[in-house]
mmCIF file with all atom_site columns, C-alpha atoms in Angstrom:
data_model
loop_
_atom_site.group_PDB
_atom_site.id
_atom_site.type_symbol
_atom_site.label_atom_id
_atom_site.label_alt_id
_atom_site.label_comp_id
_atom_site.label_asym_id
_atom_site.label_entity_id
_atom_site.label_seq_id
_atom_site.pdbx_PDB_ins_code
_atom_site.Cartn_x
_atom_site.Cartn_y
_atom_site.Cartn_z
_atom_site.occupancy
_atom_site.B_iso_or_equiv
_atom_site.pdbx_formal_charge
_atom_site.auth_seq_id
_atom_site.auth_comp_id
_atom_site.auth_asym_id
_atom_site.auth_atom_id
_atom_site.pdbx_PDB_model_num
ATOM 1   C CA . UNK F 1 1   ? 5.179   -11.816 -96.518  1.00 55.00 ? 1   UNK F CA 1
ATOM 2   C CA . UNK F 1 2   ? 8.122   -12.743 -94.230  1.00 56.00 ? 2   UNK F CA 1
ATOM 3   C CA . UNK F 1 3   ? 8.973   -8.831  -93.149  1.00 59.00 ? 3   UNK F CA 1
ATOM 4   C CA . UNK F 1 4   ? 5.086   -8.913  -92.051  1.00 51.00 ? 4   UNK F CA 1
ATOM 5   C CA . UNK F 1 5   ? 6.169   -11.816 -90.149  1.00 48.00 ? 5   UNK F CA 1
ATOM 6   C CA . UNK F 1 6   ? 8.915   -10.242 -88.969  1.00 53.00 ? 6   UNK F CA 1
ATOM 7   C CA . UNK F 1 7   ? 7.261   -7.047  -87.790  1.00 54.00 ? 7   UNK F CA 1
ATOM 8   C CA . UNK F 1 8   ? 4.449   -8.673  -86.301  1.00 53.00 ? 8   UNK F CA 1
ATOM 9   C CA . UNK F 1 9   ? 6.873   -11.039 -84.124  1.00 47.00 ? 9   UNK F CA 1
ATOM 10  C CA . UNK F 1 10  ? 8.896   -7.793  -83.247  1.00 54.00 ? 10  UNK F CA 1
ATOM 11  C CA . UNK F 1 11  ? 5.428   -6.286  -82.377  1.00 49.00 ? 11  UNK F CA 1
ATOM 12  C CA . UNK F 1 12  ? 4.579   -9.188  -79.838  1.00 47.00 ? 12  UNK F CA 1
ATOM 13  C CA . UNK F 1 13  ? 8.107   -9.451  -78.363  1.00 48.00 ? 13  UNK F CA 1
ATOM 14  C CA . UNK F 1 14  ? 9.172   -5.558  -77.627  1.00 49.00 ? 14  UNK F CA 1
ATOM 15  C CA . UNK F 1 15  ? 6.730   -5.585  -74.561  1.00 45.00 ? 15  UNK F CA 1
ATOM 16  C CA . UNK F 1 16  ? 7.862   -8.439  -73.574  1.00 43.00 ? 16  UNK F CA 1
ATOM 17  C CA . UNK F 1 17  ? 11.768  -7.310  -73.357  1.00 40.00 ? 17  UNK F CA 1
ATOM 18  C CA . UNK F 1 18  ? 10.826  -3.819  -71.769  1.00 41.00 ? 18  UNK F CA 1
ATOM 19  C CA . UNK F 1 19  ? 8.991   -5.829  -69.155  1.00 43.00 ? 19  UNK F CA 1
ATOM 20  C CA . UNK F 1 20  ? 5.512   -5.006  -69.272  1.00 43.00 ? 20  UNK F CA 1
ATOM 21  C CA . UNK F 1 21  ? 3.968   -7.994  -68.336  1.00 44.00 ? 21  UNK F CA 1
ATOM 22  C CA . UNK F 1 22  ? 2.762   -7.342  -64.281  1.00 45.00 ? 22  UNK F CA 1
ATOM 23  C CA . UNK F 1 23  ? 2.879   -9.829  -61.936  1.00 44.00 ? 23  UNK F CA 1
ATOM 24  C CA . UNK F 1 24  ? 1.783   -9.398  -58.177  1.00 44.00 ? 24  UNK F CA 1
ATOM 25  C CA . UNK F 1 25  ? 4.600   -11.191 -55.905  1.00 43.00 ? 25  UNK F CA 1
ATOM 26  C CA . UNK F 1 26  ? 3.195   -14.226 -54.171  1.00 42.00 ? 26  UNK F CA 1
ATOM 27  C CA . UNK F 1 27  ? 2.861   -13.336 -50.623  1.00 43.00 ? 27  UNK F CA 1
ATOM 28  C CA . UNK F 1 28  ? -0.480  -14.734 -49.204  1.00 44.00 ? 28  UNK F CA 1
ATOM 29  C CA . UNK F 1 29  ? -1.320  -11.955 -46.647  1.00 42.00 ? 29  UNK F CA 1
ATOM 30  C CA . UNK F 1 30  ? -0.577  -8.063  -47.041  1.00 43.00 ? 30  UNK F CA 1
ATOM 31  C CA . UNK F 1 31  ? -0.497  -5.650  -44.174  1.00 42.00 ? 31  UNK F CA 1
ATOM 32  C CA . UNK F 1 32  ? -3.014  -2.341  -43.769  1.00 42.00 ? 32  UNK F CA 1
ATOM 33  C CA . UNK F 1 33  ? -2.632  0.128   -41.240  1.00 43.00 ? 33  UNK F CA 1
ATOM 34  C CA . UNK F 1 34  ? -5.650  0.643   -39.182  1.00 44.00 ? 34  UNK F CA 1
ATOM 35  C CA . UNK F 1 35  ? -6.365  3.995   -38.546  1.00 45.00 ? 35  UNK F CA 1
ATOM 36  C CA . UNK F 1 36  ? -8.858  5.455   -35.777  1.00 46.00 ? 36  UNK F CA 1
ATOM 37  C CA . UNK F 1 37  ? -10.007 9.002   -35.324  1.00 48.00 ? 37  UNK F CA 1
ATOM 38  C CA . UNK F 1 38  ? -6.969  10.536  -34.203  1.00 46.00 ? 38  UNK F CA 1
ATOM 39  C CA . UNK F 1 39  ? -5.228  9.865   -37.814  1.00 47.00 ? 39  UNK F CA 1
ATOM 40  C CA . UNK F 1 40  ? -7.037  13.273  -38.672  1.00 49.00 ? 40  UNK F CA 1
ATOM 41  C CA . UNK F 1 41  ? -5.133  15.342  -36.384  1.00 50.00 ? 41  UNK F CA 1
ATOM 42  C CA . UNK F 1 42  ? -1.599  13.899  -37.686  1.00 50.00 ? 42  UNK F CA 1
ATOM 43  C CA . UNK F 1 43  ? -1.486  11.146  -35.032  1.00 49.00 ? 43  UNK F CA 1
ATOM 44  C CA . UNK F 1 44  ? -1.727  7.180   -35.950  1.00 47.00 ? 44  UNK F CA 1
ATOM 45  C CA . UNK F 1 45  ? -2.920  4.598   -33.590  1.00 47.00 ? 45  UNK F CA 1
ATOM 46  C CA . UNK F 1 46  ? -3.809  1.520   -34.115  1.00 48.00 ? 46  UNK F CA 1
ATOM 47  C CA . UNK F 1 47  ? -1.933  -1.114  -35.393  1.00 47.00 ? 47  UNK F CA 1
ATOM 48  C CA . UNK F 1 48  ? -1.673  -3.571  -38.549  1.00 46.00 ? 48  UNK F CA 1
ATOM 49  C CA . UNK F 1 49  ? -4.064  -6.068  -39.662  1.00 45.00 ? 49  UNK F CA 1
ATOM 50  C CA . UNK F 1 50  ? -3.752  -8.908  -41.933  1.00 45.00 ? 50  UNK F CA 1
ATOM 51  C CA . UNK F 1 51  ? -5.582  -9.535  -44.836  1.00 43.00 ? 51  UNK F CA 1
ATOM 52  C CA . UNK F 1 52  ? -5.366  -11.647 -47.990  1.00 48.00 ? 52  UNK F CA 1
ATOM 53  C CA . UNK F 1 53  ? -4.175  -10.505 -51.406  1.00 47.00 ? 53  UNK F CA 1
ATOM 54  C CA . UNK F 1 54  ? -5.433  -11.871 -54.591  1.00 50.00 ? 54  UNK F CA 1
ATOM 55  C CA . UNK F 1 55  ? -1.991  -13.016 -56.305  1.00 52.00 ? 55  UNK F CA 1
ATOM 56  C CA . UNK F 1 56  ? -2.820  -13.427 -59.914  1.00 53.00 ? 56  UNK F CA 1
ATOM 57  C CA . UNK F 1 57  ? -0.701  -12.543 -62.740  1.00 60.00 ? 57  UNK F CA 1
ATOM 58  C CA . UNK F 1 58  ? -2.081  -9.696  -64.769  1.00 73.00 ? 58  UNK F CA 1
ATOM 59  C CA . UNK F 1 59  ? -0.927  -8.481  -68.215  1.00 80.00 ? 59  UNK F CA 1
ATOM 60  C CA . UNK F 1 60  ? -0.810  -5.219  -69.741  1.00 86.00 ? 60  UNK F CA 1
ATOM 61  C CA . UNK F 1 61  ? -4.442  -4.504  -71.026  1.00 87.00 ? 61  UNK F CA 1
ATOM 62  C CA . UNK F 1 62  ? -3.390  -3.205  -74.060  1.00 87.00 ? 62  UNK F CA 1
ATOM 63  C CA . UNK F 1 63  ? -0.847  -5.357  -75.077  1.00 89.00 ? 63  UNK F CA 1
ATOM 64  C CA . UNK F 1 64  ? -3.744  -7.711  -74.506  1.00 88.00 ? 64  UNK F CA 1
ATOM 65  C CA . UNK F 1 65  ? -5.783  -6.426  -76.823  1.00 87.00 ? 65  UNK F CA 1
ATOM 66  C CA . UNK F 1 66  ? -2.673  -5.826  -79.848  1.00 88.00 ? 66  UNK F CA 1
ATOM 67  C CA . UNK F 1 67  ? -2.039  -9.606  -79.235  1.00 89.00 ? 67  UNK F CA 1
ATOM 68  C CA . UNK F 1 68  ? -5.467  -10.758 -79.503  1.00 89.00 ? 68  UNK F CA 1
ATOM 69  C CA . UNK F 1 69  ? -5.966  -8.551  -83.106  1.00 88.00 ? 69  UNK F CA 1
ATOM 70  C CA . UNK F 1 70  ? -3.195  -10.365 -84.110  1.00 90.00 ? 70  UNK F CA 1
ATOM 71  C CA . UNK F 1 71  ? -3.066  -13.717 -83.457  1.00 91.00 ? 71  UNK F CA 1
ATOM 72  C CA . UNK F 1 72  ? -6.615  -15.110 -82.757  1.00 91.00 ? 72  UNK F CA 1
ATOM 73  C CA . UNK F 1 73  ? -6.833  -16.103 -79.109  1.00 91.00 ? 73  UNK F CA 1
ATOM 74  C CA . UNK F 1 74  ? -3.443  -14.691 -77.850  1.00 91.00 ? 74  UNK F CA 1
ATOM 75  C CA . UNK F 1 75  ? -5.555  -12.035 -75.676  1.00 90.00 ? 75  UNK F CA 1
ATOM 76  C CA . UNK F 1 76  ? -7.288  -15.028 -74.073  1.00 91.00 ? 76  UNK F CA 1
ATOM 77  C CA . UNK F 1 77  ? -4.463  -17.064 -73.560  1.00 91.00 ? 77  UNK F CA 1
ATOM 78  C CA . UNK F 1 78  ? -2.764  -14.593 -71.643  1.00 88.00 ? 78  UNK F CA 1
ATOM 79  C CA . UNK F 1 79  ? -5.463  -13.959 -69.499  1.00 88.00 ? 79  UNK F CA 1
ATOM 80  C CA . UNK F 1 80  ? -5.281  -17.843 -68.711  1.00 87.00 ? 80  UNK F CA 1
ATOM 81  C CA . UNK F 1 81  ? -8.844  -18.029 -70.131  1.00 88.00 ? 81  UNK F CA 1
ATOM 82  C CA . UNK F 1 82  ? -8.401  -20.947 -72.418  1.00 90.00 ? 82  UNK F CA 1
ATOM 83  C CA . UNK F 1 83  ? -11.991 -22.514 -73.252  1.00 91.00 ? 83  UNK F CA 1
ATOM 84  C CA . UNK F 1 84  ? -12.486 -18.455 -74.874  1.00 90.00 ? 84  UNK F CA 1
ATOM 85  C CA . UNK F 1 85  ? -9.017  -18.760 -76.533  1.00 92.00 ? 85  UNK F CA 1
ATOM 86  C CA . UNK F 1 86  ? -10.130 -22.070 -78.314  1.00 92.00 ? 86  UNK F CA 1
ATOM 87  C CA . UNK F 1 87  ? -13.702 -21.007 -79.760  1.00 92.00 ? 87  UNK F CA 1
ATOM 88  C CA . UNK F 1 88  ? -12.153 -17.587 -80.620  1.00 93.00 ? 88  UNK F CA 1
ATOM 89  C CA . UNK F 1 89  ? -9.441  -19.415 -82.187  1.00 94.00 ? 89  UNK F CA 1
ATOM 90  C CA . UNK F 1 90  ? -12.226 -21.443 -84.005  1.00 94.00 ? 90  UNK F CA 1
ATOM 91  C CA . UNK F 1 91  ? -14.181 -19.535 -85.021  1.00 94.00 ? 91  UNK F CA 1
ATOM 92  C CA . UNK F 1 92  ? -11.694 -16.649 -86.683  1.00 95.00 ? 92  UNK F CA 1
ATOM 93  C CA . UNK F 1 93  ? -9.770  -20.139 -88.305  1.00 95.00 ? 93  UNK F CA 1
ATOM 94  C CA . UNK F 1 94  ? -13.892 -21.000 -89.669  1.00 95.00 ? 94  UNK F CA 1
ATOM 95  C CA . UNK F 1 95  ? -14.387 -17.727 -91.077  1.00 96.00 ? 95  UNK F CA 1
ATOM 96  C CA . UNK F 1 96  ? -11.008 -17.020 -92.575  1.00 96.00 ? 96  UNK F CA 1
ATOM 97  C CA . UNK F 1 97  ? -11.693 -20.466 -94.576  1.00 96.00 ? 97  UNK F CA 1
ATOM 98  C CA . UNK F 1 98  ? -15.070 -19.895 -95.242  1.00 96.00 ? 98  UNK F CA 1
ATOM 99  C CA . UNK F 1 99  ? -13.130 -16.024 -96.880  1.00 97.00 ? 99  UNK F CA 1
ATOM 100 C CA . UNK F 1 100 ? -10.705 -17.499 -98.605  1.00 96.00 ? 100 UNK F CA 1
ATOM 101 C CA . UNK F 1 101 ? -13.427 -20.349 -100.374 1.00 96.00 ? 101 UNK F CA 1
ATOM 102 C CA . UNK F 1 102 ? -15.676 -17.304 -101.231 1.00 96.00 ? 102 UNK F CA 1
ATOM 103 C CA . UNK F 1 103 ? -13.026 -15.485 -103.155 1.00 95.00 ? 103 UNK F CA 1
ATOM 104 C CA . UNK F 1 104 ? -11.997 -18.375 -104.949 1.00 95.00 ? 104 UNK F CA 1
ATOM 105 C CA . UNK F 1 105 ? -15.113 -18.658 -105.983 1.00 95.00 ? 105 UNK F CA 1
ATOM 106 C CA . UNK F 1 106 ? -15.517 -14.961 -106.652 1.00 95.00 ? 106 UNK F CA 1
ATOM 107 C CA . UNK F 1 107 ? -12.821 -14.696 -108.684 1.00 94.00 ? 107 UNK F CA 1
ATOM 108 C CA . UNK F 1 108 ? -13.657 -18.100 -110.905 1.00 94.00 ? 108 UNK F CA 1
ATOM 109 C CA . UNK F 1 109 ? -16.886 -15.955 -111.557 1.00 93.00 ? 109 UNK F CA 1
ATOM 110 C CA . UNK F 1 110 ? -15.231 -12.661 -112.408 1.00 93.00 ? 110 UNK F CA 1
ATOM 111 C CA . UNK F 1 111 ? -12.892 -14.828 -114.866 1.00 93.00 ? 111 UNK F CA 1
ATOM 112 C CA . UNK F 1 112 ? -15.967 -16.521 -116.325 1.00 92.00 ? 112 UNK F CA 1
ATOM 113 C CA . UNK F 1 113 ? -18.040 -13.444 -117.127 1.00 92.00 ? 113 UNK F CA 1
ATOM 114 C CA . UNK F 1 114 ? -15.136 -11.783 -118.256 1.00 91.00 ? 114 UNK F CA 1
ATOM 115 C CA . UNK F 1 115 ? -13.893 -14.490 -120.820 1.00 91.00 ? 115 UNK F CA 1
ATOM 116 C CA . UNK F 1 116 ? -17.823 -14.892 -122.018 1.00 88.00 ? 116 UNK F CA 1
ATOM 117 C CA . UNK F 1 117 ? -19.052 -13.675 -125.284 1.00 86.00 ? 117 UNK F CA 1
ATOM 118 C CA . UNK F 1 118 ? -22.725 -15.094 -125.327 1.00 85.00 ? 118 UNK F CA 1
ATOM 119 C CA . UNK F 1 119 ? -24.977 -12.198 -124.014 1.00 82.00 ? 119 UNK F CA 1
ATOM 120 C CA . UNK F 1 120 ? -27.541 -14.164 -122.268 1.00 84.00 ? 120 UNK F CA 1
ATOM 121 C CA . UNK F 1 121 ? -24.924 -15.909 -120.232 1.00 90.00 ? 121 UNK F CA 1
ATOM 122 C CA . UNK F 1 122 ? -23.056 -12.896 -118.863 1.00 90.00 ? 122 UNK F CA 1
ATOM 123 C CA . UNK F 1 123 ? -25.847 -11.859 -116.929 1.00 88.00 ? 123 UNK F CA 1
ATOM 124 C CA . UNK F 1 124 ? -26.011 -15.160 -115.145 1.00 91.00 ? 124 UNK F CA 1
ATOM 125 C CA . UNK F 1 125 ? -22.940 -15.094 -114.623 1.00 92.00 ? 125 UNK F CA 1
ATOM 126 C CA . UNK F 1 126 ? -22.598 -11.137 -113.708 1.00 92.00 ? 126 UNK F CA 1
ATOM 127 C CA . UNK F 1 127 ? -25.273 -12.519 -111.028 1.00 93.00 ? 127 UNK F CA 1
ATOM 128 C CA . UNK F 1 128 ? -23.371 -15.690 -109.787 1.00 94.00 ? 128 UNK F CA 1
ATOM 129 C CA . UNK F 1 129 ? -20.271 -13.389 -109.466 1.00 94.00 ? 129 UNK F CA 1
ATOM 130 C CA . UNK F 1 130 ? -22.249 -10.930 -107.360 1.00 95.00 ? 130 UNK F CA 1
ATOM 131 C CA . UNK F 1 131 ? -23.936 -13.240 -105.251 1.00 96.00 ? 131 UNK F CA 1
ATOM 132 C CA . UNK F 1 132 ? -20.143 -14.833 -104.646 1.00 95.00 ? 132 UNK F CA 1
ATOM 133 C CA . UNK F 1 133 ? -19.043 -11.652 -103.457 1.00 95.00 ? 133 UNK F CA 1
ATOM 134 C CA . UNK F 1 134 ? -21.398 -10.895 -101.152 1.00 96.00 ? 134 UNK F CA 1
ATOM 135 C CA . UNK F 1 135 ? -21.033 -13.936 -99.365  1.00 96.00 ? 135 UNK F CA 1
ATOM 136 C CA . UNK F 1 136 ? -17.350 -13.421 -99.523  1.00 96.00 ? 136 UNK F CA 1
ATOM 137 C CA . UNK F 1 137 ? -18.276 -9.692  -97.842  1.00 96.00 ? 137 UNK F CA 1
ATOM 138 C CA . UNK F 1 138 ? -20.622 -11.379 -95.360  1.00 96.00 ? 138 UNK F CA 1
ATOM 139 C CA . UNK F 1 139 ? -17.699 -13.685 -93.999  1.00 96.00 ? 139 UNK F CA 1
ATOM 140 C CA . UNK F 1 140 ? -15.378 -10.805 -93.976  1.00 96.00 ? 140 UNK F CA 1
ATOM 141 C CA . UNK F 1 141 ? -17.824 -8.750  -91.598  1.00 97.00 ? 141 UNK F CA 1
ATOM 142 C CA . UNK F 1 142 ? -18.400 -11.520 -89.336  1.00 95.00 ? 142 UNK F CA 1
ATOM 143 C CA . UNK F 1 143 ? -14.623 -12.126 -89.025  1.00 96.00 ? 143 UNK F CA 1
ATOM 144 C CA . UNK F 1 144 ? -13.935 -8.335  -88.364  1.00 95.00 ? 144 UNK F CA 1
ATOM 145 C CA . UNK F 1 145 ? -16.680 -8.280  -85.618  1.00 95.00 ? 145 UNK F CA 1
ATOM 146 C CA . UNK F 1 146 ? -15.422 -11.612 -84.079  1.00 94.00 ? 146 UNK F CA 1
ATOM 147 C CA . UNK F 1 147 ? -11.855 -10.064 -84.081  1.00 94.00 ? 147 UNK F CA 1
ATOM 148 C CA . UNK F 1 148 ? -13.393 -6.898  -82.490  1.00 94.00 ? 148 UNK F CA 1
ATOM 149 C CA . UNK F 1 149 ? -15.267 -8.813  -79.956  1.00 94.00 ? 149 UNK F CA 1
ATOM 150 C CA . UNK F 1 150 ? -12.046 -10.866 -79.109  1.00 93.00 ? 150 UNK F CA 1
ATOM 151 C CA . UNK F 1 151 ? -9.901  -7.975  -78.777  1.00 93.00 ? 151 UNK F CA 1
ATOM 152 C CA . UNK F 1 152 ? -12.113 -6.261  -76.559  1.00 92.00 ? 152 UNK F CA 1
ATOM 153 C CA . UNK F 1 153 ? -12.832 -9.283  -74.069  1.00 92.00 ? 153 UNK F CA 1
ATOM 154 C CA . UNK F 1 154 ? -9.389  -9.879  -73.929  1.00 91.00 ? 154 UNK F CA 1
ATOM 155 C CA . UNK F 1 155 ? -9.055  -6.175  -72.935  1.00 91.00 ? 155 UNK F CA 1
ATOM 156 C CA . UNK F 1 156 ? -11.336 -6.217  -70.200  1.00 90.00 ? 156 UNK F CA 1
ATOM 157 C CA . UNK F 1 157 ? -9.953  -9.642  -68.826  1.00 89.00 ? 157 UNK F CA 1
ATOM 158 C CA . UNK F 1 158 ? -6.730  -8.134  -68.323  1.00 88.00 ? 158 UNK F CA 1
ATOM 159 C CA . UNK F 1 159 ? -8.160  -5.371  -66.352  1.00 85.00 ? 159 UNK F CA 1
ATOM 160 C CA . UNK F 1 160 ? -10.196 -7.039  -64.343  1.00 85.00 ? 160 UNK F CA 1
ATOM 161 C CA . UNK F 1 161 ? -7.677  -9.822  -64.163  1.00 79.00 ? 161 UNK F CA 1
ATOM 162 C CA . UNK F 1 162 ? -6.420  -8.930  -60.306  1.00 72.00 ? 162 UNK F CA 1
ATOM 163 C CA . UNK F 1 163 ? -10.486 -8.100  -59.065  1.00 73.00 ? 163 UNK F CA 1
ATOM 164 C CA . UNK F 1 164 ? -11.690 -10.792 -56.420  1.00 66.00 ? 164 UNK F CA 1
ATOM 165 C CA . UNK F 1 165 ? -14.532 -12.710 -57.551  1.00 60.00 ? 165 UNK F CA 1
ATOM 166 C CA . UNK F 1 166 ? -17.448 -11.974 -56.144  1.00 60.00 ? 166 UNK F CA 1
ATOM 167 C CA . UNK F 1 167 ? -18.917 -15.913 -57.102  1.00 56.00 ? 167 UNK F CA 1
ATOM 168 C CA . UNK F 1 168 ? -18.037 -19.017 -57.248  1.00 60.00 ? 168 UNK F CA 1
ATOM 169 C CA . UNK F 1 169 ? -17.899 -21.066 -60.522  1.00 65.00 ? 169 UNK F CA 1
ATOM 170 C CA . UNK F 1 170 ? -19.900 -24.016 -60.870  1.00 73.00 ? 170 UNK F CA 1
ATOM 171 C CA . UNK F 1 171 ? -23.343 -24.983 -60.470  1.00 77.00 ? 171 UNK F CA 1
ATOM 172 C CA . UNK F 1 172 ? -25.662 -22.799 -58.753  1.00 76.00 ? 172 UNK F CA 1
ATOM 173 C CA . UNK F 1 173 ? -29.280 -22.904 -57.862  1.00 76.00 ? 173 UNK F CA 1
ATOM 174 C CA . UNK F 1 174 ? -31.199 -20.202 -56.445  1.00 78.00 ? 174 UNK F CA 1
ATOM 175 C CA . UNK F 1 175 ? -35.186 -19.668 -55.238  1.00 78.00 ? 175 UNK F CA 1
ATOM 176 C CA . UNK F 1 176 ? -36.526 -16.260 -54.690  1.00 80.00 ? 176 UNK F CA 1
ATOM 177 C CA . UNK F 1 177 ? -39.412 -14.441 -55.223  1.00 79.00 ? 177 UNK F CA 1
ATOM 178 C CA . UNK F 1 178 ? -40.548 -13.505 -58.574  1.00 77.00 ? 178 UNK F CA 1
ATOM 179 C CA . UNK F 1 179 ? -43.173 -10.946 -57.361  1.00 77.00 ? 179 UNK F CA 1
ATOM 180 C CA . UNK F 1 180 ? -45.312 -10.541 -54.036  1.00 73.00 ? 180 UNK F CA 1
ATOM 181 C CA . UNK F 1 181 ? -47.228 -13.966 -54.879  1.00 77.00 ? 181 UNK F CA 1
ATOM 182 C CA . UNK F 1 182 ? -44.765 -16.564 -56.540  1.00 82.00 ? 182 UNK F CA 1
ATOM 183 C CA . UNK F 1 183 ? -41.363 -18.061 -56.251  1.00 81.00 ? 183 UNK F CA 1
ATOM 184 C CA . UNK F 1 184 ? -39.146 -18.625 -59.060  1.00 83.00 ? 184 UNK F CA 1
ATOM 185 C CA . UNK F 1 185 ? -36.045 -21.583 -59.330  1.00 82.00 ? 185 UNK F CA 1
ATOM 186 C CA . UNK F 1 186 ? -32.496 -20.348 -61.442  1.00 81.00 ? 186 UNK F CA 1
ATOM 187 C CA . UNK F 1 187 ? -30.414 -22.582 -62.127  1.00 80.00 ? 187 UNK F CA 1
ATOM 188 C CA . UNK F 1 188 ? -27.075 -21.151 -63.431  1.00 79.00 ? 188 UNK F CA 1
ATOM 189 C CA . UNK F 1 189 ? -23.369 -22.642 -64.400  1.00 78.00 ? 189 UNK F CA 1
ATOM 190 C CA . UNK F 1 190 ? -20.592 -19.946 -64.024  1.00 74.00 ? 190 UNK F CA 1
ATOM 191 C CA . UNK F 1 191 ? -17.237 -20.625 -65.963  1.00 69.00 ? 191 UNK F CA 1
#
């Protein structure tokens, strides 16, 4: 147990002593050249324009994602996103528990039909220790898809991590038309 420990903290710290983690250097403004028609027969005119930079710190995508298999919420944490990084961290916690019940359980019922002699009772028991096991299977699914889901939004964060948003967060509400004839009302909360 402790030299999984060990090589999942070596795991999580290598990148971080090679230096992969990004980060965009704080200046507010960046300079582009402005270029006219003449920059296509070698000449530049024009001159330099400023325009602002997104300055957010971005992390490697897939060391994202290896952190966020991991260690449940990691990804998200990263990626400063930490209402995500508490239900993930939730939720995987809820379904390892609700595992590690079920194969108790499962394994109280495999003892109990093994150590029976009466006939009659090992095939309720054969069928309690089944239905045990499938629920234990049923939680393990549902954590493996969780983790997958996790690892993948935590993934996609990162890389979109340095976009500009495109809305606002917050409370919207929008009317349009729905077809030719009628409007329709949307309201909408973006976190």
């Amino acid at each position: 147990m402790k030299s999984c420990l060990t090589a999942i903290l070596i795991l999580l710290m290598t990148p971080l002593a090679r230096g992969q983690f990004r980060h965009e250097p704080a200046a507010p403004f960046s300079l582009y050249l402005i270029q006219d028609e003449s920059a296509s027969r070698g000449q530049l005119s024009g001159g330099y324009a400023e325009a602002p930079r997104d300055t957010v710190h971005r992390q490697n995508p897939t060391l994202t994602l290896f952190k966020s298999m991991l260690v449940p919420g990691l990804g998200q944490i990263g990626n400063h996103q930490y209402v995500k990084a508490g239900a993930a961290i939730a939720l995987e916690s809820v379904l390892i528990g609700a595992i590690a019940h079920w194969a108790g359980k499962t394994g109280d019922a495999k003892r109990a039909f093994d150590n029976s002699a009466d006939t009659l009772m090992r095939g309720a028991l054969y069928k309690t220790y089944l239905d045990y096991k499938d629920k234990r299977n049923y939680y393990s699914w549902l954590l493996g898809t969780t983790i997958f889901i996790s690892m993948f939004d935590a993934y996609v964060e990162a890389h979109l991590a340095g976009f500009p948003k495109q809305q606002e967060e917050g409370l919207s509400f929008n009317i349009e038309p729905a077809d030719g004839k009628s409007l329709q009302a949307r309201f909408s909360y973006r976190f």
